Short mmCIF file of C-alpha atoms and ligand atoms in Angstrom, two decimals:
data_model
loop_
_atom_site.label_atom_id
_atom_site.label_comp_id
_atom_site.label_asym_id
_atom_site.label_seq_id
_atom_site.Cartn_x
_atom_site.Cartn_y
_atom_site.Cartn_z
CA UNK N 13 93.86 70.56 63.11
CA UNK N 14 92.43 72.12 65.81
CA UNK N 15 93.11 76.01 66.20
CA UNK N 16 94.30 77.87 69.29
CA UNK N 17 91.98 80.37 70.44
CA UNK N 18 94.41 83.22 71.17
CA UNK N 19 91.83 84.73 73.67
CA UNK N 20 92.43 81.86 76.25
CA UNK N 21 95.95 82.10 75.98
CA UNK N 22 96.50 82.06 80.09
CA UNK N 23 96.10 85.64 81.37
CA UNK N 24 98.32 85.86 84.18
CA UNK N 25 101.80 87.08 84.39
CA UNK N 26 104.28 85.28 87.29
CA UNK N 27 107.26 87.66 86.18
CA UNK N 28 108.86 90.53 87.93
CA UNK N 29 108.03 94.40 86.35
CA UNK N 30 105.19 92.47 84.33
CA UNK N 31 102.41 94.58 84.90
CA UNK N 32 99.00 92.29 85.27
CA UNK N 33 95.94 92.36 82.99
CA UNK N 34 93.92 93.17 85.61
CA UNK N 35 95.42 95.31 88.94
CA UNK N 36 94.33 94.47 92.31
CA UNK N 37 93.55 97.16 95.02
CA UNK N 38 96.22 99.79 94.94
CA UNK N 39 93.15 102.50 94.38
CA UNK N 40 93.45 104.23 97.19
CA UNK N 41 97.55 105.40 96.97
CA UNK N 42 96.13 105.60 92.95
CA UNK N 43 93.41 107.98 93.86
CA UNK N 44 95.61 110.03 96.39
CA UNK N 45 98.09 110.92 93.72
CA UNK N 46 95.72 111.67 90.97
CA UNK N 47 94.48 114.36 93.72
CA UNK N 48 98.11 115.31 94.24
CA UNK N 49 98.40 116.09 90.53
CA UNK N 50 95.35 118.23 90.05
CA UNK N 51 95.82 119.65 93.29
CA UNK N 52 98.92 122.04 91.74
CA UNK N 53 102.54 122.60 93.51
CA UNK N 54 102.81 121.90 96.89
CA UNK N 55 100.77 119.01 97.71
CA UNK N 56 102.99 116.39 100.30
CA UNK N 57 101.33 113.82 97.94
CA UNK N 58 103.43 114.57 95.09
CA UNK N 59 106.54 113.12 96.25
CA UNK N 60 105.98 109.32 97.12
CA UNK N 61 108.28 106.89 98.43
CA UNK N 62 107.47 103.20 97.90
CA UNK N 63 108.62 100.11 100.07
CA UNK N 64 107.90 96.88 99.94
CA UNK N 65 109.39 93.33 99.89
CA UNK N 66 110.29 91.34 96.17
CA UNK N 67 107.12 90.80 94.25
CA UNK N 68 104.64 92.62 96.51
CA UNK N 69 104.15 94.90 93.65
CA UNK N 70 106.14 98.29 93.93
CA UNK N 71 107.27 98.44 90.29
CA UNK N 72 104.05 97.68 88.73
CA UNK N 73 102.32 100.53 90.78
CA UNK N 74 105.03 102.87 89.75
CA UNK N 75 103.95 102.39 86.39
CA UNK N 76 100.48 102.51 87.51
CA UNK N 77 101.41 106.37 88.51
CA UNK N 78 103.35 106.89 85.49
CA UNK N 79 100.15 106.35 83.64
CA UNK N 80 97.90 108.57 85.74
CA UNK N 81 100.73 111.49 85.62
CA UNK N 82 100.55 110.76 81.65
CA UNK N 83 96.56 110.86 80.56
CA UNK N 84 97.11 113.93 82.32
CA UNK N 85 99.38 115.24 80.01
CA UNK N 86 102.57 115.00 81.98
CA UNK N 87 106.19 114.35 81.21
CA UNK N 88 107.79 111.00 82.63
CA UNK N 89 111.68 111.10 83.41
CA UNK N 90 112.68 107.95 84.39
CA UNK N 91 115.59 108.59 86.54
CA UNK N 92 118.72 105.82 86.11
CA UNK N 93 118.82 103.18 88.81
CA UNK N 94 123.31 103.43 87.76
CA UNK N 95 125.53 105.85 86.79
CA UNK N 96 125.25 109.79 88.06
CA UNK N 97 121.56 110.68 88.20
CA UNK N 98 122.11 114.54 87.03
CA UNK N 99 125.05 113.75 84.93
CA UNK N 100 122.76 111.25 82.75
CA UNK N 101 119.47 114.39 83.28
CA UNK N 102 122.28 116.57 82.01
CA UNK N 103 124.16 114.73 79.03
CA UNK N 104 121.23 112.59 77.27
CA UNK N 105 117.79 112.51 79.14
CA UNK N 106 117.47 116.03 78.80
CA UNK N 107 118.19 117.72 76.02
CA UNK N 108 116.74 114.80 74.23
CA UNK N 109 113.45 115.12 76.04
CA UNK N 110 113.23 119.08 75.27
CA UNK N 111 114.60 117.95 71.57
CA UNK N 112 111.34 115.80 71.24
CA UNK N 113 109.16 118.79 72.52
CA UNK N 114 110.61 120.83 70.34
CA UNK N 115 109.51 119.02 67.24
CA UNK N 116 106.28 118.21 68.72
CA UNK N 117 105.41 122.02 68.74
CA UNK N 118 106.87 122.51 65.33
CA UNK N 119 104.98 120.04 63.87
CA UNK N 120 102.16 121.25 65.56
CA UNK N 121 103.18 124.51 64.17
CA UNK N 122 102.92 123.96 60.64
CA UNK N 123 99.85 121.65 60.86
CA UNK N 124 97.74 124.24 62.61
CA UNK N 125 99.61 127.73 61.48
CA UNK N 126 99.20 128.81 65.22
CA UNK N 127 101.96 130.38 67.54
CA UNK N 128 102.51 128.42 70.42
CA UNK N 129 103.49 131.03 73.35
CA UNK N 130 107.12 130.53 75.22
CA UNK N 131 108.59 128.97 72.03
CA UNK N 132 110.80 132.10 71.71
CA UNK N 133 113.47 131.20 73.18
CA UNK N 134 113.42 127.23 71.98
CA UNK N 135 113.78 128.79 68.05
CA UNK N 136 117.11 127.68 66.77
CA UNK N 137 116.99 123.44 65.81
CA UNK N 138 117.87 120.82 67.94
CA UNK N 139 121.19 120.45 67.19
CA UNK N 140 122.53 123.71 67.65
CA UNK N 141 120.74 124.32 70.51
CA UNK N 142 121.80 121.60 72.91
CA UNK N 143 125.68 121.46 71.20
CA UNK N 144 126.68 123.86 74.52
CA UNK N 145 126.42 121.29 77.60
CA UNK N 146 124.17 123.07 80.10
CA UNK N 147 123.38 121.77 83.73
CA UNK N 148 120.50 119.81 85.04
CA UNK N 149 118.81 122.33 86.67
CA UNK N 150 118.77 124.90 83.53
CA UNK N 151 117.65 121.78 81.21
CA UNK N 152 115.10 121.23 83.47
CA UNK N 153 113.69 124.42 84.36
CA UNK N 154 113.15 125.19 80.55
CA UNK N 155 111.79 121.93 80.22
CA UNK N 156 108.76 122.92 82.66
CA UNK N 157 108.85 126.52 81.19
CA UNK N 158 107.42 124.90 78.07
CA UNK N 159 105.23 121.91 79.78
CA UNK N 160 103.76 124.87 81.88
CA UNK N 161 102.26 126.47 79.01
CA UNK N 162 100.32 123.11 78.55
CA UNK N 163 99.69 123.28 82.22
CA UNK N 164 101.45 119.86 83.01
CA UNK N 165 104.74 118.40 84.27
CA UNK N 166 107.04 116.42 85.12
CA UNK N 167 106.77 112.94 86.97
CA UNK N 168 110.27 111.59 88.23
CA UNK N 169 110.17 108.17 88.91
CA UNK N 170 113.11 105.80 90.20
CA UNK N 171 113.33 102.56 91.09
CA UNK N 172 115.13 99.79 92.89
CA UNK N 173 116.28 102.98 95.21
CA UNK N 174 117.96 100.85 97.51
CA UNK N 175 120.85 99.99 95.01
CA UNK N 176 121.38 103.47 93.37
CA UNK N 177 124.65 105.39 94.73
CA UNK N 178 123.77 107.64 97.77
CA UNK N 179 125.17 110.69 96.74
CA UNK N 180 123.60 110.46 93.16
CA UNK N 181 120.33 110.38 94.75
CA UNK N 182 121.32 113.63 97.30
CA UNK N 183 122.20 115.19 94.92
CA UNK N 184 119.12 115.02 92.67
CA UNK N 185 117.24 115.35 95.70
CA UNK N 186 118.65 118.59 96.32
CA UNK N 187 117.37 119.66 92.81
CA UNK N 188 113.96 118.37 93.76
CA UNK N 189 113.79 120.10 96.58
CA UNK N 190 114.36 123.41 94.86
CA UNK N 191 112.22 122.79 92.15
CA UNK N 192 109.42 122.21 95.16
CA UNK N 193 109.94 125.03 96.88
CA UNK N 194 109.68 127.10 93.45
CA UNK N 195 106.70 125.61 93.15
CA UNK N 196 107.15 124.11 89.73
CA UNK N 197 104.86 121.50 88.29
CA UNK N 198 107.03 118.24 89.23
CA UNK N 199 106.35 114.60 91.06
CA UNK N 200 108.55 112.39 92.34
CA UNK N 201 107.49 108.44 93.00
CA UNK N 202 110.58 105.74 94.02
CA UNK N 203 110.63 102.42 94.89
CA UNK N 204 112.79 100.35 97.22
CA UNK N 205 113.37 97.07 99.16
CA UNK N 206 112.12 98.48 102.95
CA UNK N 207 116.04 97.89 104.89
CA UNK N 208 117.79 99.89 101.78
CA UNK N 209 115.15 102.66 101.48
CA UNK N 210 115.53 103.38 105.06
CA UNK N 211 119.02 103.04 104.98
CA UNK N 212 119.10 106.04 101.83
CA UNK N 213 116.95 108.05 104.18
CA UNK N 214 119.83 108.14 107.48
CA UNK N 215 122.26 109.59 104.51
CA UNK N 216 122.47 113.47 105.18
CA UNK N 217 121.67 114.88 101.94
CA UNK N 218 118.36 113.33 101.44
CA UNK N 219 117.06 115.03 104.50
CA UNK N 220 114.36 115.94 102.01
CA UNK N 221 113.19 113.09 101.33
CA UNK N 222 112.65 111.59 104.33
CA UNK N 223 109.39 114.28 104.17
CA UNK N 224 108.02 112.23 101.24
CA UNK N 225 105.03 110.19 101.79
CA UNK N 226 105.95 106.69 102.98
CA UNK N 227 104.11 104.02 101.29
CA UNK N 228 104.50 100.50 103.08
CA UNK N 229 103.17 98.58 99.76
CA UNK N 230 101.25 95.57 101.77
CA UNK N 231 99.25 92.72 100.94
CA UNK N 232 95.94 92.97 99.10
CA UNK N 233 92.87 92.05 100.78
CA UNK N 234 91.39 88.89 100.05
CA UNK N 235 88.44 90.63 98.38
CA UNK N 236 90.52 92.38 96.04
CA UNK N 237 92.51 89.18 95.05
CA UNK N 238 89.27 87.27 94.45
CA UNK N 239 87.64 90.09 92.46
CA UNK N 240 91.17 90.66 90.27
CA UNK N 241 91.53 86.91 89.56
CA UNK N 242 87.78 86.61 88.51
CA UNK N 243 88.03 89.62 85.99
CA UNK N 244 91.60 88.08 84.87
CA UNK N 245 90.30 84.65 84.45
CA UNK N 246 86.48 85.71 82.56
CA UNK N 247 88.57 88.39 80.55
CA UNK N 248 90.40 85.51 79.10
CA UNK N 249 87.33 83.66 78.34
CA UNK N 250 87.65 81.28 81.40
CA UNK N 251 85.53 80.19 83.84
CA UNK N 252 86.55 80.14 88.18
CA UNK N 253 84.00 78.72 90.09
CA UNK N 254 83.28 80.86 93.97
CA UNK N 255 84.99 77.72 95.67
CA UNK N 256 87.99 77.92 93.71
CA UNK N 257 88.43 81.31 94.11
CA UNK N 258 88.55 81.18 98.02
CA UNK N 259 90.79 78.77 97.90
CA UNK N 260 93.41 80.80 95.29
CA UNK N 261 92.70 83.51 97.71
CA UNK N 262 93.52 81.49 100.95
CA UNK N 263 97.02 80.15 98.99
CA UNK N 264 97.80 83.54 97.71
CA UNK N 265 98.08 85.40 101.47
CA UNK N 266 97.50 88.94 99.38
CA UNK N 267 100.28 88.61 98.30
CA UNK N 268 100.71 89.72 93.94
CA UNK N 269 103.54 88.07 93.15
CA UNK N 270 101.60 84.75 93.90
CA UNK N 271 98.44 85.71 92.71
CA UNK N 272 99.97 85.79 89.52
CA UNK N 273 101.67 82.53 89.76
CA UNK N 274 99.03 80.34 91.46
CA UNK N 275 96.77 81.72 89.22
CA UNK N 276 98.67 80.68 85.77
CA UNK N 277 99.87 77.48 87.53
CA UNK N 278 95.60 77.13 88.39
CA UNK N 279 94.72 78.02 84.56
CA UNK N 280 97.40 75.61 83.22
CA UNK N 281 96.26 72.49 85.52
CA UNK N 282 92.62 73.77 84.07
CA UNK N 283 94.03 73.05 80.69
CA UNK N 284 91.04 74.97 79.25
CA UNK N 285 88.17 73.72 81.49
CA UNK N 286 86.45 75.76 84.87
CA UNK N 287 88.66 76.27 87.71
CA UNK N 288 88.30 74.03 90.26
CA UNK N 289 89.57 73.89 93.46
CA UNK N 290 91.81 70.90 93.04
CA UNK N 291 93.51 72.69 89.89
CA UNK N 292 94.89 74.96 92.85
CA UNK N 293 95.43 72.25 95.30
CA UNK N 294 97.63 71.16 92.70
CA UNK N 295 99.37 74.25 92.44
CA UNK N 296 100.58 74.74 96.60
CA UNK N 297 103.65 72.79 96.11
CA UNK N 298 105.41 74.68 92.97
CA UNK N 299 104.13 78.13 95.07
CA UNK N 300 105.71 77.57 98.09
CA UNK N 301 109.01 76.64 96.56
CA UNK N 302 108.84 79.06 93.94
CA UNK N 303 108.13 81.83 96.88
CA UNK N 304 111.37 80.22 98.55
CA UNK N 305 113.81 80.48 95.54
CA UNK N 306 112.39 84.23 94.08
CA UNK N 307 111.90 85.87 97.31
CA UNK N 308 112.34 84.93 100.99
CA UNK N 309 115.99 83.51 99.86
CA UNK N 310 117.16 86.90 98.40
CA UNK N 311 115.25 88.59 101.45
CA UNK N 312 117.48 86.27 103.64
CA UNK N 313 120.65 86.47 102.20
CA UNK N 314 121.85 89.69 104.01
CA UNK N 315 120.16 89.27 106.99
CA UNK N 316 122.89 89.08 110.50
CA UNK N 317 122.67 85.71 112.17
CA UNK N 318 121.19 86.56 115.11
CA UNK N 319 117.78 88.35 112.91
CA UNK N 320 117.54 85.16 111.16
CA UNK N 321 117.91 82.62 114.62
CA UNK N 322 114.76 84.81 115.50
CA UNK N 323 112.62 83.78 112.14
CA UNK N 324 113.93 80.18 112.92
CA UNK N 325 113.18 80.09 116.82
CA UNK N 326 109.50 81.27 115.61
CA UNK N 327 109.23 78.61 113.15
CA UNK N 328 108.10 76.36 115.90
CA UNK N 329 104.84 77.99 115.83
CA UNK N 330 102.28 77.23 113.34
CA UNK N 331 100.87 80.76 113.75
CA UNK N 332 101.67 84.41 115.40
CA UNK N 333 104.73 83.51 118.01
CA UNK N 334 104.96 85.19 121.36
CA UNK N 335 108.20 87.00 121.87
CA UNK N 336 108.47 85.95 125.05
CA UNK N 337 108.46 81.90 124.24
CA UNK N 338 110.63 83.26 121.18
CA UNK N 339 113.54 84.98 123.53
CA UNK N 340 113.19 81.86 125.64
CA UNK N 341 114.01 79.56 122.77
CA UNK N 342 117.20 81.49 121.90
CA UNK N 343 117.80 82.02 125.78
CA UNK N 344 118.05 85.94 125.12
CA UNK N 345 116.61 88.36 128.03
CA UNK N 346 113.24 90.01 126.48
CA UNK N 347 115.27 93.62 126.16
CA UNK N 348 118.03 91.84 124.03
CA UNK N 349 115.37 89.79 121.85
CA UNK N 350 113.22 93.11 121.23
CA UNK N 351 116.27 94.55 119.45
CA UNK N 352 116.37 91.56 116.25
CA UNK N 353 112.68 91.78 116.74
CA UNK N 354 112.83 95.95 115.92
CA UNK N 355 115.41 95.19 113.12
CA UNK N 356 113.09 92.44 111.89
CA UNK N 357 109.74 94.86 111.85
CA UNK N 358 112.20 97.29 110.36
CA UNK N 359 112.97 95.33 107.19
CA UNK N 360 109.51 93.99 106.64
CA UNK N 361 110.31 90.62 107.15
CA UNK N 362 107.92 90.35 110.83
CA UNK N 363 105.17 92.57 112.26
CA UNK N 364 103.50 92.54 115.27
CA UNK N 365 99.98 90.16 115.44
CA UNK N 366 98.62 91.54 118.71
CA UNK N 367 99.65 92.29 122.22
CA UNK N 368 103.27 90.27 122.66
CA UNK N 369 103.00 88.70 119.34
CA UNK N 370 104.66 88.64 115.86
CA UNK N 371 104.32 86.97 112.83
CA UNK N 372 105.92 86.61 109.29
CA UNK N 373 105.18 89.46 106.94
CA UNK N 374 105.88 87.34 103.70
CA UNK N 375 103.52 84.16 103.81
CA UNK N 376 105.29 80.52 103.56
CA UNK N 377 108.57 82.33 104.84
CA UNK N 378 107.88 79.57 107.73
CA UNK N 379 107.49 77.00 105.51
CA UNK N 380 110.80 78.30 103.73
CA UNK N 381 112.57 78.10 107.11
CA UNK N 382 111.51 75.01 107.93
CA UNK N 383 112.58 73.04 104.87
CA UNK N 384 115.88 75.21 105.26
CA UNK N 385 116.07 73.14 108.94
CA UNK N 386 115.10 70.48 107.72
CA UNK N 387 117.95 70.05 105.07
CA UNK N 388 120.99 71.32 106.63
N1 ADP X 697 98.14 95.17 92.36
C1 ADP X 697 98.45 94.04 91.68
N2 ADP X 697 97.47 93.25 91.20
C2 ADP X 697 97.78 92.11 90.53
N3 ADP X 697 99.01 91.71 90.28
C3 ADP X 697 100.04 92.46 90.72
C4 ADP X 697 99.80 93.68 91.45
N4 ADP X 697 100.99 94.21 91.79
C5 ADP X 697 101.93 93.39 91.29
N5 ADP X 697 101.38 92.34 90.65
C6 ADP X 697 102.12 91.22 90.03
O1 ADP X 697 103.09 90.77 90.96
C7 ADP X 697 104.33 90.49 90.33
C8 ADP X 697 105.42 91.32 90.98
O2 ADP X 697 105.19 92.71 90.78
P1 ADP X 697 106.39 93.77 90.80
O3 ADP X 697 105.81 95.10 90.65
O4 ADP X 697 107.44 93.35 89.84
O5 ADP X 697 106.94 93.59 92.30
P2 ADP X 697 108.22 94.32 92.97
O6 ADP X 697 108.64 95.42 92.06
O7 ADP X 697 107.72 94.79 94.28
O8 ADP X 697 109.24 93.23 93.13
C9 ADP X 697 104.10 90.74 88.86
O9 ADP X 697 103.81 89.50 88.26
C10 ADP X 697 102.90 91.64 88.80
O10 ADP X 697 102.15 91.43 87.63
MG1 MG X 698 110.42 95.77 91.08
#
């Protein structure tokens, strides 16, 4: 019988939160916050505030800066996308985190004989120590007591911000902020759907975050998706030839989600062989609809009539529309068609393409429209 060779087992990962074998672009926000971490308190860097539509990769790059805040020795909270945000920092995420620490040191204790300095007042065990329910701000600020005298941190990261409960996320804000302006050792990176992150930042308390760095997570460059599906594909053992590669590139419009999925689709239709072209010819159909079901309906489901008779009046065009032919189709004056077009740019879903143009931000959201015409 013949045996699988578990080293071409197909390498790419069409899933949401799946973090790919081999990451594409992404190094320069990566290299920023690495600065921002070595830089000490006080660098804007350190607080980051992701957007980006479904799939275009804002939870696999928070993990990306979960790992760099880690090799460097730092603590990672992740903060609860339900329930009260300092209530769960405060009842379980905590004291177990400063529990862990605790034994770390002892352990460390015993193995080496050596004092560790600041343990003093961390002497009594676990249990006793954390019976009295403190606040979040005490658990934390003893927390970085003791990660100070390792000279690290704590990252905060949070994500799906656009569904967590407003006044959970002032309110840890507002313990951010002071932990910022004492200059502790902390980071904050979140994550969010564009419309709901800037909808979190008009809520008064998180004022403060609005100061974050704004990261508009966009598509990779067709350089970096040809370079990340070549490593992916000859890490595996495979084979892509150049052609086939420009044309996974020219399906895959930068954007990740589909990278991954035209490329596994690609490797299947290989079934073992080079990648050819035609295995991703093969794959357009199953990427388009795939595209339509997992994002641009979800994108589309909230989205006020008149926003979406815009993206339909510009599916006439087989590229960039002009917003003047577009305010003509729906017999709007220019001033009243600017406004969807504003709310459109705002959520992610259009930007302008040039002097009186616009296009779609999410590539085969035409397409998607146009079957959606088609069948109603
Ligand atoms: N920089 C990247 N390079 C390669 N693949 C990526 C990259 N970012 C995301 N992906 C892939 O895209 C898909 C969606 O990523 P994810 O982070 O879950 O998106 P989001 O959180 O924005 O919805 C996953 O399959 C993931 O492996
Ligand atoms: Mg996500």
């Amino acid at each position: 019988m013949p045996r699988v060779d578990p080293s071409r087992a197909n390498p790419f990962r069409p899933g949401f939160g799946v973090s790919p074998r081999v990451l594409a672009g992404r190094d320069e926000l990566l290299e920023e916050f690495d600065t921002a971490l070595d830089e000490g308190p006080g660098s804007p860097l350190r607080s980051i505030l992701v957007s980006g539509a479904r799939g275009m990769g804002k939870t696999v790059i928070l993990n990306e800066l979960e790992e760099a805040a880690r090799v460097r020795g730092w603590l990672i909270i992740r903060l609860p996308e339900s329930g009260g945000i300092l209530e769960e920092l405060a009842s379980t995420i905590l004291p177990a985190q400063l529990a862990e620490l605790d034994s770390e040191r002892a352990v460390r204790r015993r193995v080496t004989g050596a004092r560790v300095a600041g343990i003093g007042s961390l002497s009594t065990t676990a249990q006793e120590r954390y019976e009295v329910r403190e606040n979040a701000a005490t658990l934390i600020a003893r927390l970085l007591d003791v990660l100070a005298g390792h000279g690290t941190g704590v990252l905060f990261t949070l994500d799906e911000l656009q569904a967590v409960d407003r006044e959970s996320v002032a309110a840890f804000a507002a313990l951010y902020q002071h932990l910022v302006r004492d200059e502790r050792d902390v980071a904050l990176a979140a994550a969010g759907l564009p419309v709901g992150v800037g909808q979190l930042l008009q809520h008064r308390g998180t004022t403060f975050l609005r100061r974050a760095e704004r990261v508009q997570l966009g598509p990779l460059s067709d350089a970096d998706v040809i370079d990340a599906v070549r490593r992916t594909v000859e890490g595996a053992g495979g084979e892509i030839s150049a052609d086939a590669l420009a044309a996974l590139a020219e399906s895959v419009h930068g954007y990740p989600y589909l990278l991954q999925l035209a490329g596994y689709r690609a490797w299947r239709e290989s079934a073992g062989g080079a990648l050819t072209p035609a295995h991703v010819r093969a794959t357009s159909r199953v990427v388009s609809q795939r595209m339509g079901r997992l994002v641009h309906e979800p994108a589309l489901r909230d989205l006020p009539q008149a926003q979406h008779s815009y993206l339909v009046a510009m599916a006439q065009d087989d590229g960039p529309s002009s917003t003047g032919t577009v305010a003509a189709r729906l017999g709007l004056t220019a001033q009243h068609a600017n406004v969807f077009r504003a709310r459109l740019i705002e959520r992610e879903l259009i930007l302008p393409a040039g002097h009186g143009l616009v296009d779609y931000s999410l590539p085969y959201l035409r397409d998607h429209l146009r079957r959606e015409a088609a069948s109603s």
